[in-house]
Amino acid sequence: MALSEATQLHGRFKDAMGKGDISTADNLLGQLKLKLIQLPALPPSFEQTPTAQQELLLGREVLESAVLLSLKQQDEGAIERSFAQLRTYYNDTRTLLPPSSSEVSIQGLNLLRLLVQNRIAEFHTELELIPPQAQQDPAIMQPVQLEQWLMEGAYNKVLAASKQSASEVYNMLMAQLATTVRDEAASCSEKAYERLRVADAQKLLLFDNDAAVRAYAQEHGWTITMDDYIIFQSAATDGTAASKAIPSLQLINNALVYAKELERIV
């Protein structure tokens, strides 16, 4: 009875997701999870019931859909919980179920999510858990490539890649990553230049038009001159203040003391 009701709810949930009705889908997901609790074959019990495989397949598919819903809602807590539960299905039911056609793409989304949040250590931990053959899939290779570009500081490549969307959810995460990277590139520009032409800033930050650069400059408090130069006044001020704040004499004295103590020890 519980399996039949859960299956019916799942059908309604998929219809709501297909129509983009997030509110209805979220409501149905809550009811669906309550029904899944009643299925004895699901983790952590793993009871060998006559319908065990059907129950496990349904549970896995529901959680995969829950991940996509949580990503659309940008609900970090729900995303973390759904991925943690899915990991149990992916790791502990490989001998009980056929492979999921969505597993690799879901894992790729998880890697991209960790990259957007700058959780690099967890990114590599999750990557180590993915089988070598699956790491050759484009869904995994692209987040790995993005991470390499970020480590190299090749922000222009990351921003260019963010314009190539594979799906609605993927596009959403890439847009978030592009915002993070663009802010990092802007911060570097503030430290590297005192002034920069608007046209050059447009190329550097990969904006589509002049108006977008000017709006971004206004948000960051940059001044745009009549001859179309961006003046990074805050950066110049911060740099001057930082240079004056360096206690040069104290650093020299400390270095001499360390050298004297090292010579005495030797």
PDB file of C-alpha atoms in Angstrom:
ATOM      1  CA  MET A   1       0.000   0.000   0.000  1.00  0.00           C
ATOM      2  CA  ALA A   2       2.766   2.460   0.976  1.00  0.00           C
ATOM      3  CA  LEU A   3       4.706   1.699  -2.216  1.00  0.00           C
ATOM      4  CA  SER A   4       1.645   2.239  -4.404  1.00  0.00           C
ATOM      5  CA  GLU A   5       0.815   5.555  -2.725  1.00  0.00           C
ATOM      6  CA  ALA A   6       4.430   6.695  -2.928  1.00  0.00           C
ATOM      7  CA  THR A   7       4.544   5.824  -6.634  1.00  0.00           C
ATOM      8  CA  GLN A   8       1.403   7.867  -7.301  1.00  0.00           C
ATOM      9  CA  LEU A   9       2.813  10.831  -5.368  1.00  0.00           C
ATOM     10  CA  HIS A  10       6.039  10.541  -7.307  1.00  0.00           C
ATOM     11  CA  GLY A  11       4.144  10.753 -10.589  1.00  0.00           C
ATOM     12  CA  ARG A  12       2.403  13.945  -9.452  1.00  0.00           C
ATOM     13  CA  PHE A  13       5.735  15.310  -8.231  1.00  0.00           C
ATOM     14  CA  LYS A  14       7.375  14.719 -11.629  1.00  0.00           C
ATOM     15  CA  ASP A  15       4.451  16.423 -13.378  1.00  0.00           C
ATOM     16  CA  ALA A  16       4.868  19.497 -11.152  1.00  0.00           C
ATOM     17  CA  MET A  17       8.618  19.562 -11.789  1.00  0.00           C
ATOM     18  CA  GLY A  18       8.036  19.266 -15.533  1.00  0.00           C
ATOM     19  CA  LYS A  19       5.670  22.244 -15.449  1.00  0.00           C
ATOM     20  CA  GLY A  20       8.106  24.276 -13.360  1.00  0.00           C
ATOM     21  CA  ASP A  21       5.618  24.492 -10.482  1.00  0.00           C
ATOM     22  CA  ILE A  22       8.235  24.630  -7.716  1.00  0.00           C
ATOM     23  CA  SER A  23       5.786  25.349  -4.903  1.00  0.00           C
ATOM     24  CA  THR A  24       3.588  22.332  -5.687  1.00  0.00           C
ATOM     25  CA  ALA A  25       6.641  20.130  -6.240  1.00  0.00           C
ATOM     26  CA  ASP A  26       8.068  21.124  -2.872  1.00  0.00           C
ATOM     27  CA  ASN A  27       4.782  20.333  -1.130  1.00  0.00           C
ATOM     28  CA  LEU A  28       4.512  16.940  -2.845  1.00  0.00           C
ATOM     29  CA  LEU A  29       8.139  16.138  -2.019  1.00  0.00           C
ATOM     30  CA  GLY A  30       7.411  16.571   1.686  1.00  0.00           C
ATOM     31  CA  GLN A  31       4.480  14.142   1.454  1.00  0.00           C
ATOM     32  CA  LEU A  32       6.551  11.751  -0.638  1.00  0.00           C
ATOM     33  CA  LYS A  33       9.378  11.600   1.897  1.00  0.00           C
ATOM     34  CA  LEU A  34       6.897  10.712   4.627  1.00  0.00           C
ATOM     35  CA  LYS A  35       5.684   7.803   2.492  1.00  0.00           C
ATOM     36  CA  LEU A  36       9.232   6.640   1.811  1.00  0.00           C
ATOM     37  CA  ILE A  37       9.853   6.304   5.555  1.00  0.00           C
ATOM     38  CA  GLN A  38       7.253   3.537   5.549  1.00  0.00           C
ATOM     39  CA  LEU A  39       9.156   1.448   2.995  1.00  0.00           C
ATOM     40  CA  PRO A  40      11.263  -1.152   4.893  1.00  0.00           C
ATOM     41  CA  ALA A  41      13.709  -1.873   2.067  1.00  0.00           C
ATOM     42  CA  LEU A  42      15.137   1.635   2.088  1.00  0.00           C
ATOM     43  CA  PRO A  43      18.307   2.612   4.019  1.00  0.00           C
ATOM     44  CA  PRO A  44      19.275   2.061   6.733  1.00  0.00           C
ATOM     45  CA  SER A  45      17.114  -1.066   7.147  1.00  0.00           C
ATOM     46  CA  PHE A  46      17.609  -2.651   3.714  1.00  0.00           C
ATOM     47  CA  GLU A  47      15.013  -5.340   4.509  1.00  0.00           C
ATOM     48  CA  GLN A  48      14.690  -8.000   1.823  1.00  0.00           C
ATOM     49  CA  THR A  49      11.015  -7.508   0.973  1.00  0.00           C
ATOM     50  CA  PRO A  50       9.365  -8.862  -2.220  1.00  0.00           C
ATOM     51  CA  THR A  51       9.323  -5.316  -3.602  1.00  0.00           C
ATOM     52  CA  ALA A  52      12.781  -4.325  -2.320  1.00  0.00           C
ATOM     53  CA  GLN A  53      14.220  -3.364  -5.695  1.00  0.00           C
ATOM     54  CA  GLN A  54      11.176  -1.269  -6.618  1.00  0.00           C
ATOM     55  CA  GLU A  55      11.376   0.528  -3.283  1.00  0.00           C
ATOM     56  CA  LEU A  56      15.089   1.262  -3.667  1.00  0.00           C
ATOM     57  CA  LEU A  57      14.679   2.479  -7.238  1.00  0.00           C
ATOM     58  CA  LEU A  58      11.875   4.782  -6.178  1.00  0.00           C
ATOM     59  CA  GLY A  59      13.865   6.112  -3.205  1.00  0.00           C
ATOM     60  CA  ARG A  60      16.904   6.829  -5.367  1.00  0.00           C
ATOM     61  CA  GLU A  61      14.900   8.570  -8.077  1.00  0.00           C
ATOM     62  CA  VAL A  62      13.062  10.712  -5.535  1.00  0.00           C
ATOM     63  CA  LEU A  63      16.324  11.874  -3.979  1.00  0.00           C
ATOM     64  CA  GLU A  64      17.808  12.674  -7.399  1.00  0.00           C
ATOM     65  CA  SER A  65      14.750  14.809  -8.140  1.00  0.00           C
ATOM     66  CA  ALA A  66      15.031  16.371  -4.673  1.00  0.00           C
ATOM     67  CA  VAL A  67      18.601  17.468  -5.461  1.00  0.00           C
ATOM     68  CA  LEU A  68      17.453  19.259  -8.618  1.00  0.00           C
ATOM     69  CA  LEU A  69      14.560  20.894  -6.777  1.00  0.00           C
ATOM     70  CA  SER A  70      16.834  22.073  -3.955  1.00  0.00           C
ATOM     71  CA  LEU A  71      19.305  23.520  -6.468  1.00  0.00           C
ATOM     72  CA  LYS A  72      16.514  25.471  -8.143  1.00  0.00           C
ATOM     73  CA  GLN A  73      15.376  26.743  -4.748  1.00  0.00           C
ATOM     74  CA  GLN A  74      19.005  27.481  -3.760  1.00  0.00           C
ATOM     75  CA  ASP A  75      18.309  25.772  -0.429  1.00  0.00           C
ATOM     76  CA  GLU A  76      21.803  24.857   0.780  1.00  0.00           C
ATOM     77  CA  GLY A  77      20.618  22.787   3.747  1.00  0.00           C
ATOM     78  CA  ALA A  78      18.290  20.679   1.594  1.00  0.00           C
ATOM     79  CA  ILE A  79      21.002  20.230  -1.034  1.00  0.00           C
ATOM     80  CA  GLU A  80      23.481  18.942   1.546  1.00  0.00           C
ATOM     81  CA  ARG A  81      20.958  16.485   2.993  1.00  0.00           C
ATOM     82  CA  SER A  82      19.858  15.172  -0.394  1.00  0.00           C
ATOM     83  CA  PHE A  83      23.433  14.601  -1.570  1.00  0.00           C
ATOM     84  CA  ALA A  84      24.334  12.871   1.694  1.00  0.00           C
ATOM     85  CA  GLN A  85      21.361  10.513   1.350  1.00  0.00           C
ATOM     86  CA  LEU A  86      22.069   9.861  -2.326  1.00  0.00           C
ATOM     87  CA  ARG A  87      25.655   8.904  -1.521  1.00  0.00           C
ATOM     88  CA  THR A  88      24.272   5.947   0.459  1.00  0.00           C
ATOM     89  CA  TYR A  89      22.300   4.764  -2.570  1.00  0.00           C
ATOM     90  CA  TYR A  90      25.197   5.221  -4.973  1.00  0.00           C
ATOM     91  CA  ASN A  91      27.736   3.486  -2.719  1.00  0.00           C
ATOM     92  CA  ASP A  92      25.739   0.841  -0.858  1.00  0.00           C
ATOM     93  CA  THR A  93      23.218  -0.396  -3.422  1.00  0.00           C
ATOM     94  CA  ARG A  94      25.449  -0.990  -6.438  1.00  0.00           C
ATOM     95  CA  THR A  95      24.978  -4.760  -6.119  1.00  0.00           C
ATOM     96  CA  LEU A  96      21.233  -4.407  -5.595  1.00  0.00           C
ATOM     97  CA  LEU A  97      20.235  -1.956  -8.331  1.00  0.00           C
ATOM     98  CA  PRO A  98      21.114  -1.249 -11.951  1.00  0.00           C
ATOM     99  CA  PRO A  99      23.208   1.922 -12.395  1.00  0.00           C
ATOM    100  CA  SER A 100      21.341   5.210 -12.364  1.00  0.00           C
ATOM    101  CA  SER A 101      21.408   7.141 -15.633  1.00  0.00           C
ATOM    102  CA  SER A 102      21.473  10.364 -13.600  1.00  0.00           C
ATOM    103  CA  GLU A 103      24.312   9.455 -11.228  1.00  0.00           C
ATOM    104  CA  VAL A 104      27.198  10.996 -13.148  1.00  0.00           C
ATOM    105  CA  SER A 105      25.331  14.211 -13.947  1.00  0.00           C
ATOM    106  CA  ILE A 106      24.231  14.538 -10.306  1.00  0.00           C
ATOM    107  CA  GLN A 107      27.815  14.056  -9.153  1.00  0.00           C
ATOM    108  CA  GLY A 108      28.946  16.672 -11.663  1.00  0.00           C
ATOM    109  CA  LEU A 109      26.412  19.144 -10.290  1.00  0.00           C
ATOM    110  CA  ASN A 110      27.658  18.423  -6.785  1.00  0.00           C
ATOM    111  CA  LEU A 111      31.242  19.153  -7.824  1.00  0.00           C
ATOM    112  CA  LEU A 112      30.171  22.373  -9.504  1.00  0.00           C
ATOM    113  CA  ARG A 113      28.201  23.396  -6.409  1.00  0.00           C
ATOM    114  CA  LEU A 114      31.266  22.906  -4.193  1.00  0.00           C
ATOM    115  CA  LEU A 115      33.318  24.921  -6.666  1.00  0.00           C
ATOM    116  CA  VAL A 116      30.830  27.801  -6.582  1.00  0.00           C
ATOM    117  CA  GLN A 117      31.072  27.801  -2.777  1.00  0.00           C
ATOM    118  CA  ASN A 118      34.894  27.703  -2.954  1.00  0.00           C
ATOM    119  CA  ARG A 119      34.963  24.452  -0.947  1.00  0.00           C
ATOM    120  CA  ILE A 120      38.025  23.157  -2.764  1.00  0.00           C
ATOM    121  CA  ALA A 121      39.071  20.543  -0.191  1.00  0.00           C
ATOM    122  CA  GLU A 122      35.590  18.951  -0.253  1.00  0.00           C
ATOM    123  CA  PHE A 123      35.623  19.192  -4.057  1.00  0.00           C
ATOM    124  CA  HIS A 124      38.706  16.965  -4.211  1.00  0.00           C
ATOM    125  CA  THR A 125      37.314  14.607  -1.564  1.00  0.00           C
ATOM    126  CA  GLU A 126      34.148  14.067  -3.599  1.00  0.00           C
ATOM    127  CA  LEU A 127      36.177  13.673  -6.783  1.00  0.00           C
ATOM    128  CA  GLU A 128      38.229  10.880  -5.187  1.00  0.00           C
ATOM    129  CA  LEU A 129      35.006   8.957  -4.464  1.00  0.00           C
ATOM    130  CA  ILE A 130      33.967   8.943  -8.130  1.00  0.00           C
ATOM    131  CA  PRO A 131      35.121   5.834 -10.056  1.00  0.00           C
ATOM    132  CA  PRO A 132      37.937   6.497 -12.588  1.00  0.00           C
ATOM    133  CA  GLN A 133      35.796   5.543 -15.577  1.00  0.00           C
ATOM    134  CA  ALA A 134      33.077   8.004 -14.520  1.00  0.00           C
ATOM    135  CA  GLN A 135      35.683  10.776 -14.231  1.00  0.00           C
ATOM    136  CA  GLN A 136      36.080  10.615 -18.014  1.00  0.00           C
ATOM    137  CA  ASP A 137      32.469  11.696 -18.482  1.00  0.00           C
ATOM    138  CA  PRO A 138      32.004  15.322 -19.677  1.00  0.00           C
ATOM    139  CA  ALA A 139      29.733  15.994 -16.672  1.00  0.00           C
ATOM    140  CA  ILE A 140      32.725  15.356 -14.375  1.00  0.00           C
ATOM    141  CA  MET A 141      35.493  16.600 -16.633  1.00  0.00           C
ATOM    142  CA  GLN A 142      34.020  20.080 -16.959  1.00  0.00           C
ATOM    143  CA  PRO A 143      33.984  20.901 -13.200  1.00  0.00           C
ATOM    144  CA  VAL A 144      37.516  19.472 -12.977  1.00  0.00           C
ATOM    145  CA  GLN A 145      38.629  21.732 -15.841  1.00  0.00           C
ATOM    146  CA  LEU A 146      36.956  24.726 -14.204  1.00  0.00           C
ATOM    147  CA  GLU A 147      38.761  24.005 -10.940  1.00  0.00           C
ATOM    148  CA  GLN A 148      42.104  23.870 -12.774  1.00  0.00           C
ATOM    149  CA  TRP A 149      41.416  27.207 -14.452  1.00  0.00           C
ATOM    150  CA  LEU A 150      40.512  28.745 -11.101  1.00  0.00           C
ATOM    151  CA  MET A 151      43.746  27.492  -9.546  1.00  0.00           C
ATOM    152  CA  GLU A 152      45.703  28.892 -12.513  1.00  0.00           C
ATOM    153  CA  GLY A 153      43.897  32.221 -12.278  1.00  0.00           C
ATOM    154  CA  ALA A 154      42.538  31.803 -15.833  1.00  0.00           C
ATOM    155  CA  TYR A 155      39.345  33.646 -14.941  1.00  0.00           C
ATOM    156  CA  ASN A 156      38.640  34.582 -18.570  1.00  0.00           C
ATOM    157  CA  LYS A 157      38.280  30.890 -19.460  1.00  0.00           C
ATOM    158  CA  VAL A 158      35.878  30.313 -16.554  1.00  0.00           C
ATOM    159  CA  LEU A 159      33.760  33.307 -17.526  1.00  0.00           C
ATOM    160  CA  ALA A 160      33.693  32.176 -21.166  1.00  0.00           C
ATOM    161  CA  ALA A 161      32.621  28.668 -20.121  1.00  0.00           C
ATOM    162  CA  SER A 162      29.829  30.109 -17.977  1.00  0.00           C
ATOM    163  CA  LYS A 163      28.048  31.234 -21.136  1.00  0.00           C
ATOM    164  CA  GLN A 164      27.686  27.654 -22.350  1.00  0.00           C
ATOM    165  CA  SER A 165      24.721  26.192 -20.464  1.00  0.00           C
ATOM    166  CA  ALA A 166      23.822  22.510 -20.593  1.00  0.00           C
ATOM    167  CA  SER A 167      20.653  22.716 -18.492  1.00  0.00           C
ATOM    168  CA  GLU A 168      18.631  25.127 -16.375  1.00  0.00           C
ATOM    169  CA  VAL A 169      20.241  24.030 -13.104  1.00  0.00           C
ATOM    170  CA  TYR A 170      23.715  23.874 -14.631  1.00  0.00           C
ATOM    171  CA  ASN A 171      23.227  27.359 -16.079  1.00  0.00           C
ATOM    172  CA  MET A 172      22.182  28.632 -12.649  1.00  0.00           C
ATOM    173  CA  LEU A 173      25.302  27.260 -10.966  1.00  0.00           C
ATOM    174  CA  MET A 174      27.551  28.532 -13.744  1.00  0.00           C
ATOM    175  CA  ALA A 175      26.022  31.999 -13.392  1.00  0.00           C
ATOM    176  CA  GLN A 176      26.846  31.941  -9.682  1.00  0.00           C
ATOM    177  CA  LEU A 177      30.390  30.805 -10.463  1.00  0.00           C
ATOM    178  CA  ALA A 178      30.741  33.576 -13.056  1.00  0.00           C
ATOM    179  CA  THR A 179      29.714  36.168 -10.464  1.00  0.00           C
ATOM    180  CA  THR A 180      32.258  34.821  -7.972  1.00  0.00           C
ATOM    181  CA  VAL A 181      35.034  34.766 -10.572  1.00  0.00           C
ATOM    182  CA  ARG A 182      34.190  38.220 -11.942  1.00  0.00           C
ATOM    183  CA  ASP A 183      34.344  39.666  -8.425  1.00  0.00           C
ATOM    184  CA  GLU A 184      37.735  38.003  -7.899  1.00  0.00           C
ATOM    185  CA  ALA A 185      39.026  39.378 -11.206  1.00  0.00           C
ATOM    186  CA  ALA A 186      37.740  42.831 -10.270  1.00  0.00           C
ATOM    187  CA  SER A 187      39.502  42.629  -6.915  1.00  0.00           C
ATOM    188  CA  CYS A 188      42.764  41.727  -8.673  1.00  0.00           C
ATOM    189  CA  SER A 189      42.275  44.633 -11.094  1.00  0.00           C
ATOM    190  CA  GLU A 190      41.889  47.046  -8.186  1.00  0.00           C
ATOM    191  CA  LYS A 191      45.239  45.918  -6.820  1.00  0.00           C
ATOM    192  CA  ALA A 192      47.011  45.816 -10.192  1.00  0.00           C
ATOM    193  CA  TYR A 193      45.869  49.094 -11.761  1.00  0.00           C
ATOM    194  CA  GLU A 194      45.280  52.630 -10.630  1.00  0.00           C
ATOM    195  CA  ARG A 195      43.120  53.256 -13.711  1.00  0.00           C
ATOM    196  CA  LEU A 196      41.825  51.232 -16.626  1.00  0.00           C
ATOM    197  CA  ARG A 197      39.969  52.038 -19.802  1.00  0.00           C
ATOM    198  CA  VAL A 198      36.302  51.039 -19.776  1.00  0.00           C
ATOM    199  CA  ALA A 199      36.799  49.074 -23.000  1.00  0.00           C
ATOM    200  CA  ASP A 200      39.704  47.152 -21.450  1.00  0.00           C
ATOM    201  CA  ALA A 201      37.678  46.446 -18.304  1.00  0.00           C
ATOM    202  CA  GLN A 202      34.878  45.107 -20.495  1.00  0.00           C
ATOM    203  CA  LYS A 203      37.290  42.625 -22.076  1.00  0.00           C
ATOM    204  CA  LEU A 204      38.968  41.758 -18.789  1.00  0.00           C
ATOM    205  CA  LEU A 205      35.709  41.047 -16.960  1.00  0.00           C
ATOM    206  CA  LEU A 206      34.006  39.591 -20.067  1.00  0.00           C
ATOM    207  CA  PHE A 207      30.975  41.848 -20.033  1.00  0.00           C
ATOM    208  CA  ASP A 208      28.793  41.869 -23.127  1.00  0.00           C
ATOM    209  CA  ASN A 209      28.477  45.617 -23.402  1.00  0.00           C
ATOM    210  CA  ASP A 210      29.695  48.974 -22.160  1.00  0.00           C
ATOM    211  CA  ALA A 211      26.600  49.608 -20.048  1.00  0.00           C
ATOM    212  CA  ALA A 212      27.183  46.445 -17.993  1.00  0.00           C
ATOM    213  CA  VAL A 213      30.721  47.609 -17.143  1.00  0.00           C
ATOM    214  CA  ARG A 214      29.481  51.021 -16.044  1.00  0.00           C
ATOM    215  CA  ALA A 215      26.770  49.475 -13.858  1.00  0.00           C
ATOM    216  CA  TYR A 216      29.322  47.125 -12.286  1.00  0.00           C
ATOM    217  CA  ALA A 217      31.713  50.049 -11.689  1.00  0.00           C
ATOM    218  CA  GLN A 218      28.965  51.999  -9.964  1.00  0.00           C
ATOM    219  CA  GLU A 219      28.165  49.032  -7.702  1.00  0.00           C
ATOM    220  CA  HIS A 220      31.823  48.857  -6.625  1.00  0.00           C
ATOM    221  CA  GLY A 221      32.263  52.580  -6.084  1.00  0.00           C
ATOM    222  CA  TRP A 222      34.695  53.093  -8.962  1.00  0.00           C
ATOM    223  CA  THR A 223      34.920  56.471 -10.675  1.00  0.00           C
ATOM    224  CA  ILE A 224      34.572  56.748 -14.460  1.00  0.00           C
ATOM    225  CA  THR A 225      36.229  59.822 -15.956  1.00  0.00           C
ATOM    226  CA  MET A 226      35.035  61.877 -18.931  1.00  0.00           C
ATOM    227  CA  ASP A 227      37.654  60.196 -21.142  1.00  0.00           C
ATOM    228  CA  ASP A 228      36.278  56.726 -20.254  1.00  0.00           C
ATOM    229  CA  TYR A 229      38.823  55.611 -17.666  1.00  0.00           C
ATOM    230  CA  ILE A 230      37.898  53.690 -14.514  1.00  0.00           C
ATOM    231  CA  ILE A 231      39.732  55.041 -11.463  1.00  0.00           C
ATOM    232  CA  PHE A 232      40.250  52.517  -8.666  1.00  0.00           C
ATOM    233  CA  GLN A 233      40.454  55.152  -5.952  1.00  0.00           C
ATOM    234  CA  SER A 234      39.722  52.789  -3.079  1.00  0.00           C
ATOM    235  CA  ALA A 235      42.501  50.454  -4.201  1.00  0.00           C
ATOM    236  CA  ALA A 236      45.041  53.279  -4.439  1.00  0.00           C
ATOM    237  CA  THR A 237      44.052  54.544  -1.000  1.00  0.00           C
ATOM    238  CA  ASP A 238      44.245  51.070   0.525  1.00  0.00           C
ATOM    239  CA  GLY A 239      47.639  50.461  -1.050  1.00  0.00           C
ATOM    240  CA  THR A 240      49.043  53.736   0.298  1.00  0.00           C
ATOM    241  CA  ALA A 241      47.687  53.068   3.770  1.00  0.00           C
ATOM    242  CA  ALA A 242      49.067  49.532   3.737  1.00  0.00           C
ATOM    243  CA  SER A 243      52.560  50.689   2.706  1.00  0.00           C
ATOM    244  CA  LYS A 244      52.636  53.286   5.468  1.00  0.00           C
ATOM    245  CA  ALA A 245      51.530  50.729   8.015  1.00  0.00           C
ATOM    246  CA  ILE A 246      54.489  48.370   7.446  1.00  0.00           C
ATOM    247  CA  PRO A 247      56.763  48.558  10.571  1.00  0.00           C
ATOM    248  CA  SER A 248      60.044  48.404   8.620  1.00  0.00           C
ATOM    249  CA  LEU A 249      62.394  49.150  11.537  1.00  0.00           C
ATOM    250  CA  GLN A 250      60.727  46.564  13.744  1.00  0.00           C
ATOM    251  CA  LEU A 251      61.017  43.909  11.018  1.00  0.00           C
ATOM    252  CA  ILE A 252      64.729  44.642  10.598  1.00  0.00           C
ATOM    253  CA  ASN A 253      65.345  44.444  14.347  1.00  0.00           C
ATOM    254  CA  ASN A 254      63.477  41.148  14.574  1.00  0.00           C
ATOM    255  CA  ALA A 255      65.499  39.700  11.694  1.00  0.00           C
ATOM    256  CA  LEU A 256      68.772  40.702  13.375  1.00  0.00           C
ATOM    257  CA  VAL A 257      67.673  39.149  16.683  1.00  0.00           C
ATOM    258  CA  TYR A 258      66.716  35.887  14.948  1.00  0.00           C
ATOM    259  CA  ALA A 259      70.050  35.790  13.128  1.00  0.00           C
ATOM    260  CA  LYS A 260      71.985  36.394  16.354  1.00  0.00           C
ATOM    261  CA  GLU A 261      70.060  33.658  18.221  1.00  0.00           C
ATOM    262  CA  LEU A 262      70.557  31.220  15.344  1.00  0.00           C
ATOM    263  CA  GLU A 263      74.301  31.886  15.326  1.00  0.00           C
ATOM    264  CA  ARG A 264      74.479  31.349  19.076  1.00  0.00           C
ATOM    265  CA  ILE A 265      72.601  28.033  18.854  1.00  0.00           C
ATOM    266  CA  VAL A 266      74.850  26.740  16.052  1.00  0.00           C
TER     267      VAL A 266
END
